[in-house]
JSON list of C-alpha atoms in Angstrom, two decimals:
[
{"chain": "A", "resi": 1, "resn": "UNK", "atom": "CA", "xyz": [2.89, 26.53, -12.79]},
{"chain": "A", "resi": 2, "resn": "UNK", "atom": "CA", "xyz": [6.09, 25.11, -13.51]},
{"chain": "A", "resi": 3, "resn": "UNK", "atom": "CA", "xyz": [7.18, 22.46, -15.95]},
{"chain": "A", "resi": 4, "resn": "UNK", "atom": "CA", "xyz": [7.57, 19.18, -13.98]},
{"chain": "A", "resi": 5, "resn": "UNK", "atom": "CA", "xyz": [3.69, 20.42, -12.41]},
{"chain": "A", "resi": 6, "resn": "UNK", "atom": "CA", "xyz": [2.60, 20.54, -15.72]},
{"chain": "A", "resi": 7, "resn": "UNK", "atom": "CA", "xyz": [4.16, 17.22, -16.66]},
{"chain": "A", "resi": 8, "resn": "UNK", "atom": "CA", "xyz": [2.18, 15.60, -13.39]},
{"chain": "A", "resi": 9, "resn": "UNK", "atom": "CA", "xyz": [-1.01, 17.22, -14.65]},
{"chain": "A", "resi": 10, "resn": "UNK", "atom": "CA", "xyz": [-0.38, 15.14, -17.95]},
{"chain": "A", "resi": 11, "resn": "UNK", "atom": "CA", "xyz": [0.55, 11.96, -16.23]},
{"chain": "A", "resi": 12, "resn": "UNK", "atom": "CA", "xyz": [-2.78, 12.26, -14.31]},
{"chain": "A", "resi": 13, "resn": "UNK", "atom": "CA", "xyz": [-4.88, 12.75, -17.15]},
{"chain": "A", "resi": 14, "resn": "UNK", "atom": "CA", "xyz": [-3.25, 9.65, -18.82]},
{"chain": "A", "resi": 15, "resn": "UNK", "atom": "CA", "xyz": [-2.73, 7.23, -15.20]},
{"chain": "A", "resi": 16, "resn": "UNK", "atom": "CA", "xyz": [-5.67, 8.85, -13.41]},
{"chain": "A", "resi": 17, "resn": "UNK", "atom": "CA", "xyz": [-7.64, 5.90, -13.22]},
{"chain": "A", "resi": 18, "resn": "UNK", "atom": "CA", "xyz": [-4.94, 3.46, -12.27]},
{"chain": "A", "resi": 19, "resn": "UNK", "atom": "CA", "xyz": [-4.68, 5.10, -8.90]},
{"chain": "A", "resi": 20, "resn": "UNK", "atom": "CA", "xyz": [-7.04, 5.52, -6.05]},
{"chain": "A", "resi": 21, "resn": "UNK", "atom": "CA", "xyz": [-10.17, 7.80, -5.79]},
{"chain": "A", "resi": 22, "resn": "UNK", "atom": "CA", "xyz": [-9.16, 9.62, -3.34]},
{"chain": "A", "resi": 23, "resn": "UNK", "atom": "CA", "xyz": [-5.72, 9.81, -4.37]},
{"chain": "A", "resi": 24, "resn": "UNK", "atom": "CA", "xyz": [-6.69, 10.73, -7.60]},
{"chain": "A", "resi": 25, "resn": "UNK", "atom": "CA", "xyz": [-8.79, 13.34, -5.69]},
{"chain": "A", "resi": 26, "resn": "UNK", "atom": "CA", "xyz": [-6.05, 15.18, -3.98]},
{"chain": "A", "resi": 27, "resn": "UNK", "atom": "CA", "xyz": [-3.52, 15.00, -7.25]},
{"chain": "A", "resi": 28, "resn": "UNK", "atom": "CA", "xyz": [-6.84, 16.73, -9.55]},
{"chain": "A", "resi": 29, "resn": "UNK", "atom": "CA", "xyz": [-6.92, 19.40, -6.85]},
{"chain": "A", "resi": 30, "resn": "UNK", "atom": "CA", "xyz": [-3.76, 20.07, -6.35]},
{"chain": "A", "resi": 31, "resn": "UNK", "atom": "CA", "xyz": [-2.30, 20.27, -10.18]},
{"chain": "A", "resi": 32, "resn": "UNK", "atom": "CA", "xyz": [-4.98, 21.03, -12.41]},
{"chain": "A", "resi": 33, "resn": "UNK", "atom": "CA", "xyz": [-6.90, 23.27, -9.10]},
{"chain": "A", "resi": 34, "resn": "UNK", "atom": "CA", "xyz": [-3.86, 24.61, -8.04]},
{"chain": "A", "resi": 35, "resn": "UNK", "atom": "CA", "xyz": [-5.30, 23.79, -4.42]},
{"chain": "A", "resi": 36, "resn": "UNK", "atom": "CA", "xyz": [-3.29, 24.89, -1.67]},
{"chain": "A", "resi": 37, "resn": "UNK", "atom": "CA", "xyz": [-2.25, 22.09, 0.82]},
{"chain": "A", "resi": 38, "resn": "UNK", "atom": "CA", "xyz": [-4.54, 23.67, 3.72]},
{"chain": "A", "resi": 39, "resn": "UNK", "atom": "CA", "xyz": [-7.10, 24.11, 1.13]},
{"chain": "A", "resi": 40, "resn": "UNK", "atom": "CA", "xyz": [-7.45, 20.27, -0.16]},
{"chain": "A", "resi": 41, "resn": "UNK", "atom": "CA", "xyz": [-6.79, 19.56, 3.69]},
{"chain": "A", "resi": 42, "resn": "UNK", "atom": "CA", "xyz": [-9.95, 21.21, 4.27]},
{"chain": "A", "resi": 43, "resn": "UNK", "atom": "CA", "xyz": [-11.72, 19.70, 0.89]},
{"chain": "A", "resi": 44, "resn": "UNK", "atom": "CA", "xyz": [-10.46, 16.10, 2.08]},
{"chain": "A", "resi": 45, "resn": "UNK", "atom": "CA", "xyz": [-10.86, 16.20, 5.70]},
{"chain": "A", "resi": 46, "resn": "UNK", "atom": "CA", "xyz": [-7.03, 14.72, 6.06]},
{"chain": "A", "resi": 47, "resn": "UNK", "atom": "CA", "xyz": [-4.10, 16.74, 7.70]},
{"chain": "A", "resi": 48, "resn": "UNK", "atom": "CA", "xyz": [-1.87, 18.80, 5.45]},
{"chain": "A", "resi": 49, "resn": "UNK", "atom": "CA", "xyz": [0.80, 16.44, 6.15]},
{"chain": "A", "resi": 50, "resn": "UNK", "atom": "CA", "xyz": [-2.00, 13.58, 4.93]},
{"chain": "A", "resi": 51, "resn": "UNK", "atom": "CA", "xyz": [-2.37, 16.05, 1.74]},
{"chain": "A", "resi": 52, "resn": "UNK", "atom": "CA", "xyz": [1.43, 16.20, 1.54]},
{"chain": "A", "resi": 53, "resn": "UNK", "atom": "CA", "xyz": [2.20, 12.53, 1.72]},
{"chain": "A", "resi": 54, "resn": "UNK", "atom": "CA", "xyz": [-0.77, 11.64, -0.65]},
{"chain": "A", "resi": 55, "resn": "UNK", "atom": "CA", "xyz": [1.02, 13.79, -3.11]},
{"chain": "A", "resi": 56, "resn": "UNK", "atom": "CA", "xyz": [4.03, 12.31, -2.91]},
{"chain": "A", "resi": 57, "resn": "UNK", "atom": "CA", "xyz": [3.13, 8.59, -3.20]},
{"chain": "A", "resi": 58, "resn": "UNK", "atom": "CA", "xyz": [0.85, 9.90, -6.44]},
{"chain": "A", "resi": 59, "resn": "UNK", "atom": "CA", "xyz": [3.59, 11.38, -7.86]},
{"chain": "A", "resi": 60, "resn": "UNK", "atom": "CA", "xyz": [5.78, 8.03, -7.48]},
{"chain": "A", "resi": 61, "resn": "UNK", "atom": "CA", "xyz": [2.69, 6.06, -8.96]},
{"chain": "A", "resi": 62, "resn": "UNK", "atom": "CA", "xyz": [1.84, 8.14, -11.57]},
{"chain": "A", "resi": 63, "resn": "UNK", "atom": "CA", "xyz": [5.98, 8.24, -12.72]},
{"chain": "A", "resi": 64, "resn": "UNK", "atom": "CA", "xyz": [6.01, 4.50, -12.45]},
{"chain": "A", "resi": 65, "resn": "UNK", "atom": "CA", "xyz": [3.51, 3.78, -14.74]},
{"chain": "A", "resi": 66, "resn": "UNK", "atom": "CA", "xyz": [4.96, 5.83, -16.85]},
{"chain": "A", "resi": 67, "resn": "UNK", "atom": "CA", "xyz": [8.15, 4.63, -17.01]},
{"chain": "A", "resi": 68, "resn": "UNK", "atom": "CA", "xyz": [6.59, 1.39, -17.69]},
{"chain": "A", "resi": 69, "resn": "UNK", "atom": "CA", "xyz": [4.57, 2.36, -20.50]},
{"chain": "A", "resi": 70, "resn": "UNK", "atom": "CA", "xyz": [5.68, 5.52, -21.96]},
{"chain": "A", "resi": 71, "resn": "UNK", "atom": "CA", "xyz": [2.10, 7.19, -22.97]},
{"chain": "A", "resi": 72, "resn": "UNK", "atom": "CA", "xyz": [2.83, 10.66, -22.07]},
{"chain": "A", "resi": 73, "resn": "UNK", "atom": "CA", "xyz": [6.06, 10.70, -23.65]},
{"chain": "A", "resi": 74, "resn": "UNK", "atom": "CA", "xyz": [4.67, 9.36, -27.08]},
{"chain": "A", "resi": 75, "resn": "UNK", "atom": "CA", "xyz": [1.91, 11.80, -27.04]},
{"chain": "A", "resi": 76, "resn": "UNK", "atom": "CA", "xyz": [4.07, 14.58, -26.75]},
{"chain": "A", "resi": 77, "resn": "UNK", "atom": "CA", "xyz": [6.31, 13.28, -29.93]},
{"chain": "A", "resi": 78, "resn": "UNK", "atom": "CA", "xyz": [3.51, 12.45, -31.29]},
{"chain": "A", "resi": 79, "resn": "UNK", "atom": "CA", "xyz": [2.16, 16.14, -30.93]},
{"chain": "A", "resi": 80, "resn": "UNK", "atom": "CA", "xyz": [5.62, 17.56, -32.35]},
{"chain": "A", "resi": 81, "resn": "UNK", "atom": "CA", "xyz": [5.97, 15.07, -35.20]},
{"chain": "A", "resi": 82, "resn": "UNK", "atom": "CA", "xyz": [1.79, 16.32, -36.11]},
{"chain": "A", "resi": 83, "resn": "UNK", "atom": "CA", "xyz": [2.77, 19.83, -35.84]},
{"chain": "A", "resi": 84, "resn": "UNK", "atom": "CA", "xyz": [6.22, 19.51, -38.16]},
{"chain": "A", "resi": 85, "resn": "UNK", "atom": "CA", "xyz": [4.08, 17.87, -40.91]},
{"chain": "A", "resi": 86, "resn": "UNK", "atom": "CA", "xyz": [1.64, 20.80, -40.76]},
{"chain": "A", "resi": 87, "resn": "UNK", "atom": "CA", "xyz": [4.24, 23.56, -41.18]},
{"chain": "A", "resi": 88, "resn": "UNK", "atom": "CA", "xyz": [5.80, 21.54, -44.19]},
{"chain": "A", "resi": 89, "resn": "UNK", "atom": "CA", "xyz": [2.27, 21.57, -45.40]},
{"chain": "A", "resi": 90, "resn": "UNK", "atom": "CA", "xyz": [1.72, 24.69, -44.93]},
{"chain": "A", "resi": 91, "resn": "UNK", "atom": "CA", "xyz": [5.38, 25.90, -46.63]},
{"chain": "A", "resi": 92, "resn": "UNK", "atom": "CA", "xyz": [5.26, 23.21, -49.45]},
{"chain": "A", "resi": 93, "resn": "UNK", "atom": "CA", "xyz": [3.65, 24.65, -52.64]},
{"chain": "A", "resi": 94, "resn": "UNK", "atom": "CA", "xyz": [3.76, 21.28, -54.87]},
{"chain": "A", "resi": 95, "resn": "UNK", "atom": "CA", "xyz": [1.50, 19.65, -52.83]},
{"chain": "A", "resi": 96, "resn": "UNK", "atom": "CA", "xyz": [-1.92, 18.92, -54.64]},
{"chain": "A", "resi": 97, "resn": "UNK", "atom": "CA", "xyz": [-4.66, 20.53, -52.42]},
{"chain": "A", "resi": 98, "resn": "UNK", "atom": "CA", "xyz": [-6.10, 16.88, -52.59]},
{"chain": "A", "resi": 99, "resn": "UNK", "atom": "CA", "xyz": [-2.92, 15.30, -50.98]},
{"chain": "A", "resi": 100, "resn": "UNK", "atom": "CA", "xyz": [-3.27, 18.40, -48.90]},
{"chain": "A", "resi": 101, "resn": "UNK", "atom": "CA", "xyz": [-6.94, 17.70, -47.64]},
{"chain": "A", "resi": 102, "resn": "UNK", "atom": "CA", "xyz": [-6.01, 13.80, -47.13]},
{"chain": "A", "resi": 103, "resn": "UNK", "atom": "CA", "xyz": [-2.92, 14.34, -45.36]},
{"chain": "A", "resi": 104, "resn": "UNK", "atom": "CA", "xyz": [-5.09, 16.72, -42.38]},
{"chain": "A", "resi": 105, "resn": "UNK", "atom": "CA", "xyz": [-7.86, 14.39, -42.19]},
{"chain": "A", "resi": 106, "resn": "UNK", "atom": "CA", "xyz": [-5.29, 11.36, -41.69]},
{"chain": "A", "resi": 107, "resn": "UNK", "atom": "CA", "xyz": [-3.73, 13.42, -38.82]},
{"chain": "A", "resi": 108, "resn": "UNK", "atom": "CA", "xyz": [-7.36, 14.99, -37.72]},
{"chain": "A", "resi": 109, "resn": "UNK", "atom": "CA", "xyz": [-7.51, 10.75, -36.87]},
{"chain": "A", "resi": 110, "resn": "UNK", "atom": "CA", "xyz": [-4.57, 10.09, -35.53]},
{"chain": "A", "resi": 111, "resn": "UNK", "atom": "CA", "xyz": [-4.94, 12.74, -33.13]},
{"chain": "A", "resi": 112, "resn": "UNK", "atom": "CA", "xyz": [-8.56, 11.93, -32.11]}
]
């Protein structure tokens, strides 16, 4: 799957409920599926070019709402900034192992 597929798989698991059910439907089967369009056609009971245009306007919701709000975007920096702090962790030796132990569990709650 390419990168801007994987990107909409993302935005749907963080704008996924913002949309409609059925287009919510379609984007699910067609990203994190990988659903053909005749396939989901079938699924759906809508023409391809039903499938097709469903896609499309999801794709324009689900990149509006994140342009408004940025959630995807933090959680990936968020993900990068985790994983830096664990490989200085991991590197540093003067760290206690108690300043070790709190540091993880503070980011084992951030991240959940």
């Amino acid at each position: 799957m390419r990168e801007k597929e994987l990107q909409f798989g993302l935005l749907l698991d963080f704008y996924g409920e913002l949309i409609s059910d059925k287009r919510r439907n379609v984007l699910d089967l067609y990203y994190n599926n990988d659903y053909s369009l005749a396939e989901i056609s079938e699924q759906i009971g809508i023409t391809r070019q039903g499938v097709l245009d469903s896609i499309k306007k999801g794709k324009e919701e689900l990149s509006f709402f994140e342009e408004k709000l940025n959630l995807a975007k933090r959680f990936e920096e968020n993900e990068i900034a985790v994983q830096k702090i664990r490989a200085i962790l991991s590197s540093e030796k003067t760290i206690s192992d108690h300043a070790r132990k709190e540091i993880n569990a503070i980011l084992l709650a951030f991240l959940n």
